[in-house]
Amino acid sequence: MTDPTLVAVAHGTRDPVGVATTEALLDLVRSLRPGLRVEVGYLDLVRPSLDETLAALRGEAVLVPLLLGAGYHVHTDIPTALAAAPHLRASVAHALGPDPLLATALSARLTEAGWSGSAVVLAAAGSTDPVANADTARMATMLQDRLSAPVLPSYLCANSPTPAQAVAHLRAEGHDSIATAAYLLAPGFFSRRASRSGAGLTSAPLGTHAAVAELILRRYDEAGG
């Protein structure tokens, strides 16, 4: 029997580096599990769209959201796309975050940026869905446990505090050295905004870290892949 196709559901970005990062991450997933068919469908801005990807498939699929929280895209956009593809037998995996594997990747990106034990602001995209924002807060707690340093969640849109507000709060508490951890999968508009938080350093997005690729496959397996 053939394993279900892994359909990675990505947000999409106008930044070509961000798109290339997503594609490179999926190449890493393929290298970790040779023989598994891995396709991508984008929710916005980039083709193939999720609708186009699902229309071209047959048989079974597991949709893995390349999203860091369970917000509008998981609850609305993905089910809508699946409803338009009744020819598929498909299941939907949990969003990637929060998860200890992401704490591993975030910690590594901070170290690469020169972090040496300071307080951290976790900069997430943000959502109008309070469940997604709660996921970010849980991720901040996981990262704090990993780093043994204070970590405050923040949101680049749709919620507060913003990264700049979180940096200011930590400074008011007496932290002179502060880092921002970009809780984002790929470079783009939000990663540029995160770098302007006023922190001493900002880590790169999660990108092609091996822990992220491992987590994608774990979500696939959990959903019946």
mmCIF file of C-alpha atoms in Angstrom:
data_model
loop_
_atom_site.group_PDB
_atom_site.id
_atom_site.type_symbol
_atom_site.label_atom_id
_atom_site.label_comp_id
_atom_site.label_asym_id
_atom_site.label_seq_id
_atom_site.Cartn_x
_atom_site.Cartn_y
_atom_site.Cartn_z
ATOM 1 C CA MET A 1 0.000 0.000 0.000
ATOM 2 C CA THR A 2 1.099 3.539 -0.714
ATOM 3 C CA ASP A 3 1.414 5.911 2.217
ATOM 4 C CA PRO A 4 -0.914 8.923 2.139
ATOM 5 C CA THR A 5 0.516 11.987 0.464
ATOM 6 C CA LEU A 6 1.817 14.581 2.897
ATOM 7 C CA VAL A 7 0.332 17.912 1.853
ATOM 8 C CA ALA A 8 2.162 20.760 3.557
ATOM 9 C CA VAL A 9 -0.197 23.715 3.908
ATOM 10 C CA ALA A 10 1.867 26.907 3.902
ATOM 11 C CA HIS A 11 0.727 30.461 4.455
ATOM 12 C CA GLY A 12 2.496 32.064 1.484
ATOM 13 C CA THR A 13 4.543 35.249 1.219
ATOM 14 C CA ARG A 14 5.516 37.785 -1.427
ATOM 15 C CA ASP A 15 9.128 37.398 -0.306
ATOM 16 C CA PRO A 16 10.910 34.990 -2.687
ATOM 17 C CA VAL A 17 13.394 34.086 0.051
ATOM 18 C CA GLY A 18 10.481 33.050 2.255
ATOM 19 C CA VAL A 19 9.067 30.825 -0.494
ATOM 20 C CA ALA A 20 12.489 29.306 -1.142
ATOM 21 C CA THR A 21 12.863 28.605 2.593
ATOM 22 C CA THR A 22 9.543 26.754 2.653
ATOM 23 C CA GLU A 23 10.542 24.673 -0.361
ATOM 24 C CA ALA A 24 13.946 23.890 1.189
ATOM 25 C CA LEU A 25 12.266 22.802 4.422
ATOM 26 C CA LEU A 26 10.089 20.368 2.470
ATOM 27 C CA ASP A 27 13.151 19.050 0.633
ATOM 28 C CA LEU A 28 14.595 18.295 4.064
ATOM 29 C CA VAL A 29 11.384 16.458 5.006
ATOM 30 C CA ARG A 30 11.673 14.381 1.828
ATOM 31 C CA SER A 31 15.276 13.519 2.636
ATOM 32 C CA LEU A 32 14.257 12.289 6.089
ATOM 33 C CA ARG A 33 11.622 9.951 4.662
ATOM 34 C CA PRO A 34 12.578 8.809 1.158
ATOM 35 C CA GLY A 35 9.659 7.503 -0.850
ATOM 36 C CA LEU A 36 7.044 9.628 0.873
ATOM 37 C CA ARG A 37 5.227 11.903 -1.550
ATOM 38 C CA VAL A 38 5.329 15.464 -0.221
ATOM 39 C CA GLU A 39 3.380 18.251 -1.912
ATOM 40 C CA VAL A 40 2.727 21.858 -0.927
ATOM 41 C CA GLY A 41 -0.361 24.033 -1.202
ATOM 42 C CA TYR A 42 -0.320 27.729 -0.318
ATOM 43 C CA LEU A 43 -3.169 29.554 1.382
ATOM 44 C CA ASP A 44 -2.362 32.933 -0.159
ATOM 45 C CA LEU A 45 -0.059 34.809 -2.537
ATOM 46 C CA VAL A 46 1.851 31.799 -3.951
ATOM 47 C CA ARG A 47 0.984 28.959 -6.308
ATOM 48 C CA PRO A 48 0.114 26.184 -6.257
ATOM 49 C CA SER A 49 -2.809 27.146 -4.084
ATOM 50 C CA LEU A 50 -4.100 24.548 -1.654
ATOM 51 C CA ASP A 51 -7.166 24.114 -3.880
ATOM 52 C CA GLU A 52 -4.951 23.424 -6.895
ATOM 53 C CA THR A 53 -2.814 20.914 -5.029
ATOM 54 C CA LEU A 54 -5.795 18.988 -3.674
ATOM 55 C CA ALA A 55 -7.499 18.949 -7.083
ATOM 56 C CA ALA A 56 -4.464 17.229 -8.606
ATOM 57 C CA LEU A 57 -4.268 14.466 -5.995
ATOM 58 C CA ARG A 58 -6.019 11.118 -5.798
ATOM 59 C CA GLY A 59 -6.297 8.564 -3.021
ATOM 60 C CA GLU A 60 -5.338 9.495 0.530
ATOM 61 C CA ALA A 61 -3.667 12.581 1.937
ATOM 62 C CA VAL A 62 -2.670 14.034 5.277
ATOM 63 C CA LEU A 63 -2.670 17.816 5.410
ATOM 64 C CA VAL A 64 0.003 19.200 7.726
ATOM 65 C CA PRO A 65 -0.417 22.923 8.438
ATOM 66 C CA LEU A 66 2.950 24.685 8.378
ATOM 67 C CA LEU A 67 1.422 27.031 10.922
ATOM 68 C CA LEU A 68 2.577 27.709 14.453
ATOM 69 C CA GLY A 69 -0.866 27.914 16.039
ATOM 70 C CA ALA A 70 -4.408 26.710 15.487
ATOM 71 C CA GLY A 71 -6.098 29.857 14.192
ATOM 72 C CA TYR A 72 -8.427 30.858 11.359
ATOM 73 C CA HIS A 73 -6.480 29.028 8.650
ATOM 74 C CA VAL A 74 -6.690 25.715 10.515
ATOM 75 C CA HIS A 75 -10.318 26.071 11.576
ATOM 76 C CA THR A 76 -11.757 27.636 8.409
ATOM 77 C CA ASP A 77 -9.518 27.804 5.324
ATOM 78 C CA ILE A 78 -8.296 24.208 5.376
ATOM 79 C CA PRO A 79 -11.747 22.621 5.966
ATOM 80 C CA THR A 80 -13.151 24.808 3.177
ATOM 81 C CA ALA A 81 -10.477 23.571 0.763
ATOM 82 C CA LEU A 82 -11.115 19.958 1.748
ATOM 83 C CA ALA A 83 -14.855 20.355 1.227
ATOM 84 C CA ALA A 84 -14.073 21.297 -2.384
ATOM 85 C CA ALA A 85 -12.039 18.085 -2.846
ATOM 86 C CA PRO A 86 -14.519 15.276 -2.051
ATOM 87 C CA HIS A 87 -12.526 12.863 -4.243
ATOM 88 C CA LEU A 88 -9.808 12.712 -1.551
ATOM 89 C CA ARG A 89 -9.740 10.702 1.647
ATOM 90 C CA ALA A 90 -7.961 13.195 3.815
ATOM 91 C CA SER A 91 -7.183 14.034 7.412
ATOM 92 C CA VAL A 92 -5.743 17.200 8.921
ATOM 93 C CA ALA A 93 -2.843 17.202 11.351
ATOM 94 C CA HIS A 94 -2.433 19.521 14.305
ATOM 95 C CA ALA A 95 -0.658 22.828 13.705
ATOM 96 C CA LEU A 96 3.084 22.657 14.364
ATOM 97 C CA GLY A 97 3.042 24.693 17.532
ATOM 98 C CA PRO A 98 3.388 24.712 20.381
ATOM 99 C CA ASP A 99 5.873 21.865 20.739
ATOM 100 C CA PRO A 100 9.186 21.200 22.504
ATOM 101 C CA LEU A 101 10.839 20.563 19.128
ATOM 102 C CA LEU A 102 10.132 24.184 18.244
ATOM 103 C CA ALA A 103 11.773 25.241 21.512
ATOM 104 C CA THR A 104 14.834 23.309 20.347
ATOM 105 C CA ALA A 105 14.861 25.144 17.013
ATOM 106 C CA LEU A 106 14.210 28.562 18.594
ATOM 107 C CA SER A 107 17.021 28.025 21.074
ATOM 108 C CA ALA A 108 19.403 27.119 18.254
ATOM 109 C CA ARG A 109 18.464 30.185 16.219
ATOM 110 C CA LEU A 110 19.019 32.424 19.256
ATOM 111 C CA THR A 111 22.441 30.894 19.861
ATOM 112 C CA GLU A 112 23.358 31.425 16.200
ATOM 113 C CA ALA A 113 22.406 35.099 16.582
ATOM 114 C CA GLY A 114 24.699 35.522 19.587
ATOM 115 C CA TRP A 115 22.289 35.060 22.501
ATOM 116 C CA SER A 116 24.100 34.512 25.785
ATOM 117 C CA GLY A 117 21.460 34.179 28.480
ATOM 118 C CA SER A 118 19.463 37.399 28.281
ATOM 119 C CA ALA A 119 15.693 37.799 28.591
ATOM 120 C CA VAL A 120 13.801 36.957 25.397
ATOM 121 C CA VAL A 121 10.754 38.299 23.580
ATOM 122 C CA LEU A 122 9.031 35.633 21.505
ATOM 123 C CA ALA A 123 7.694 37.430 18.427
ATOM 124 C CA ALA A 124 4.792 35.585 16.780
ATOM 125 C CA ALA A 125 2.685 36.711 13.837
ATOM 126 C CA GLY A 126 -0.436 37.090 16.002
ATOM 127 C CA SER A 127 -4.035 36.233 15.238
ATOM 128 C CA THR A 128 -7.580 37.410 15.758
ATOM 129 C CA ASP A 129 -8.222 33.917 17.155
ATOM 130 C CA PRO A 130 -7.519 33.815 20.909
ATOM 131 C CA VAL A 131 -6.758 30.083 20.691
ATOM 132 C CA ALA A 132 -3.824 30.772 18.358
ATOM 133 C CA ASN A 133 -2.518 33.505 20.651
ATOM 134 C CA ALA A 134 -2.819 31.165 23.622
ATOM 135 C CA ASP A 135 -0.683 28.686 21.683
ATOM 136 C CA THR A 136 1.995 31.378 21.423
ATOM 137 C CA ALA A 137 1.865 31.968 25.170
ATOM 138 C CA ARG A 138 2.309 28.218 25.736
ATOM 139 C CA MET A 139 5.265 28.235 23.361
ATOM 140 C CA ALA A 140 6.830 31.067 25.345
ATOM 141 C CA THR A 141 6.580 28.954 28.489
ATOM 142 C CA MET A 142 8.192 25.987 26.718
ATOM 143 C CA LEU A 143 11.040 28.192 25.486
ATOM 144 C CA GLN A 144 11.498 29.709 28.935
ATOM 145 C CA ASP A 145 11.850 26.216 30.394
ATOM 146 C CA ARG A 146 14.368 25.353 27.690
ATOM 147 C CA LEU A 147 16.472 28.503 28.131
ATOM 148 C CA SER A 148 16.131 29.003 31.901
ATOM 149 C CA ALA A 149 15.654 32.690 31.109
ATOM 150 C CA PRO A 150 12.567 34.954 31.080
ATOM 151 C CA VAL A 151 10.536 34.739 27.854
ATOM 152 C CA LEU A 152 7.588 37.021 27.087
ATOM 153 C CA PRO A 153 5.152 36.295 24.229
ATOM 154 C CA SER A 154 4.417 39.101 21.790
ATOM 155 C CA TYR A 155 2.454 39.550 18.586
ATOM 156 C CA LEU A 156 3.344 41.311 15.363
ATOM 157 C CA CYS A 157 -0.304 42.013 14.510
ATOM 158 C CA ALA A 158 -3.871 41.503 15.780
ATOM 159 C CA ASN A 159 -2.962 41.254 19.471
ATOM 160 C CA SER A 160 -0.785 42.779 22.153
ATOM 161 C CA PRO A 161 1.794 43.241 23.465
ATOM 162 C CA THR A 162 3.781 43.982 20.353
ATOM 163 C CA PRO A 163 7.457 42.960 20.405
ATOM 164 C CA ALA A 164 8.447 46.588 21.056
ATOM 165 C CA GLN A 165 6.031 46.759 23.995
ATOM 166 C CA ALA A 166 7.372 43.484 25.393
ATOM 167 C CA VAL A 167 10.955 44.756 25.080
ATOM 168 C CA ALA A 168 9.967 47.951 26.906
ATOM 169 C CA HIS A 169 8.293 45.907 29.647
ATOM 170 C CA LEU A 170 11.408 43.812 30.206
ATOM 171 C CA ARG A 171 13.574 46.929 30.299
ATOM 172 C CA ALA A 172 11.254 48.441 32.913
ATOM 173 C CA GLU A 173 11.783 45.290 34.965
ATOM 174 C CA GLY A 174 15.528 45.865 34.898
ATOM 175 C CA HIS A 175 16.683 43.671 32.020
ATOM 176 C CA ASP A 176 19.432 45.523 30.160
ATOM 177 C CA SER A 177 20.085 42.810 27.582
ATOM 178 C CA ILE A 178 17.097 41.536 25.613
ATOM 179 C CA ALA A 179 16.793 39.325 22.537
ATOM 180 C CA THR A 180 13.892 38.802 20.168
ATOM 181 C CA ALA A 181 13.204 35.274 18.963
ATOM 182 C CA ALA A 182 11.398 35.274 15.620
ATOM 183 C CA TYR A 183 8.656 32.691 16.060
ATOM 184 C CA LEU A 184 8.124 32.475 12.321
ATOM 185 C CA LEU A 185 8.788 29.754 9.792
ATOM 186 C CA ALA A 186 10.370 31.807 7.024
ATOM 187 C CA PRO A 187 11.711 35.282 6.197
ATOM 188 C CA GLY A 188 9.245 37.905 5.051
ATOM 189 C CA PHE A 189 7.302 40.966 6.152
ATOM 190 C CA PHE A 190 6.866 39.797 9.739
ATOM 191 C CA SER A 191 10.517 38.829 10.248
ATOM 192 C CA ARG A 192 11.572 42.307 9.114
ATOM 193 C CA ARG A 193 9.104 43.832 11.552
ATOM 194 C CA ALA A 194 10.393 41.602 14.356
ATOM 195 C CA SER A 195 13.922 42.897 13.793
ATOM 196 C CA ARG A 196 12.707 46.424 14.611
ATOM 197 C CA SER A 197 11.542 45.581 18.148
ATOM 198 C CA GLY A 198 14.383 47.466 19.819
ATOM 199 C CA ALA A 199 16.021 44.350 21.236
ATOM 200 C CA GLY A 200 19.777 43.912 21.157
ATOM 201 C CA LEU A 201 19.545 41.033 18.709
ATOM 202 C CA THR A 202 16.912 39.179 16.719
ATOM 203 C CA SER A 203 17.171 35.536 15.737
ATOM 204 C CA ALA A 204 16.410 34.251 12.262
ATOM 205 C CA PRO A 205 13.102 32.473 11.575
ATOM 206 C CA LEU A 206 12.922 28.735 12.218
ATOM 207 C CA GLY A 207 13.555 27.918 8.555
ATOM 208 C CA THR A 208 15.184 24.619 7.657
ATOM 209 C CA HIS A 209 16.124 23.519 11.159
ATOM 210 C CA ALA A 210 16.091 19.716 11.423
ATOM 211 C CA ALA A 211 13.758 19.821 14.445
ATOM 212 C CA VAL A 212 11.094 21.542 12.339
ATOM 213 C CA ALA A 213 11.343 18.905 9.615
ATOM 214 C CA GLU A 214 11.115 16.180 12.273
ATOM 215 C CA LEU A 215 8.025 17.856 13.719
ATOM 216 C CA ILE A 216 6.307 17.969 10.324
ATOM 217 C CA LEU A 217 6.747 14.217 9.985
ATOM 218 C CA ARG A 218 5.582 13.679 13.556
ATOM 219 C CA ARG A 219 2.374 15.615 12.868
ATOM 220 C CA TYR A 220 1.881 13.556 9.686
ATOM 221 C CA ASP A 221 2.247 10.299 11.630
ATOM 222 C CA GLU A 222 -0.054 11.468 14.435
ATOM 223 C CA ALA A 223 -2.789 12.215 11.903
ATOM 224 C CA GLY A 224 -2.646 8.758 10.373
ATOM 225 C CA GLY A 225 0.162 8.999 7.856
#
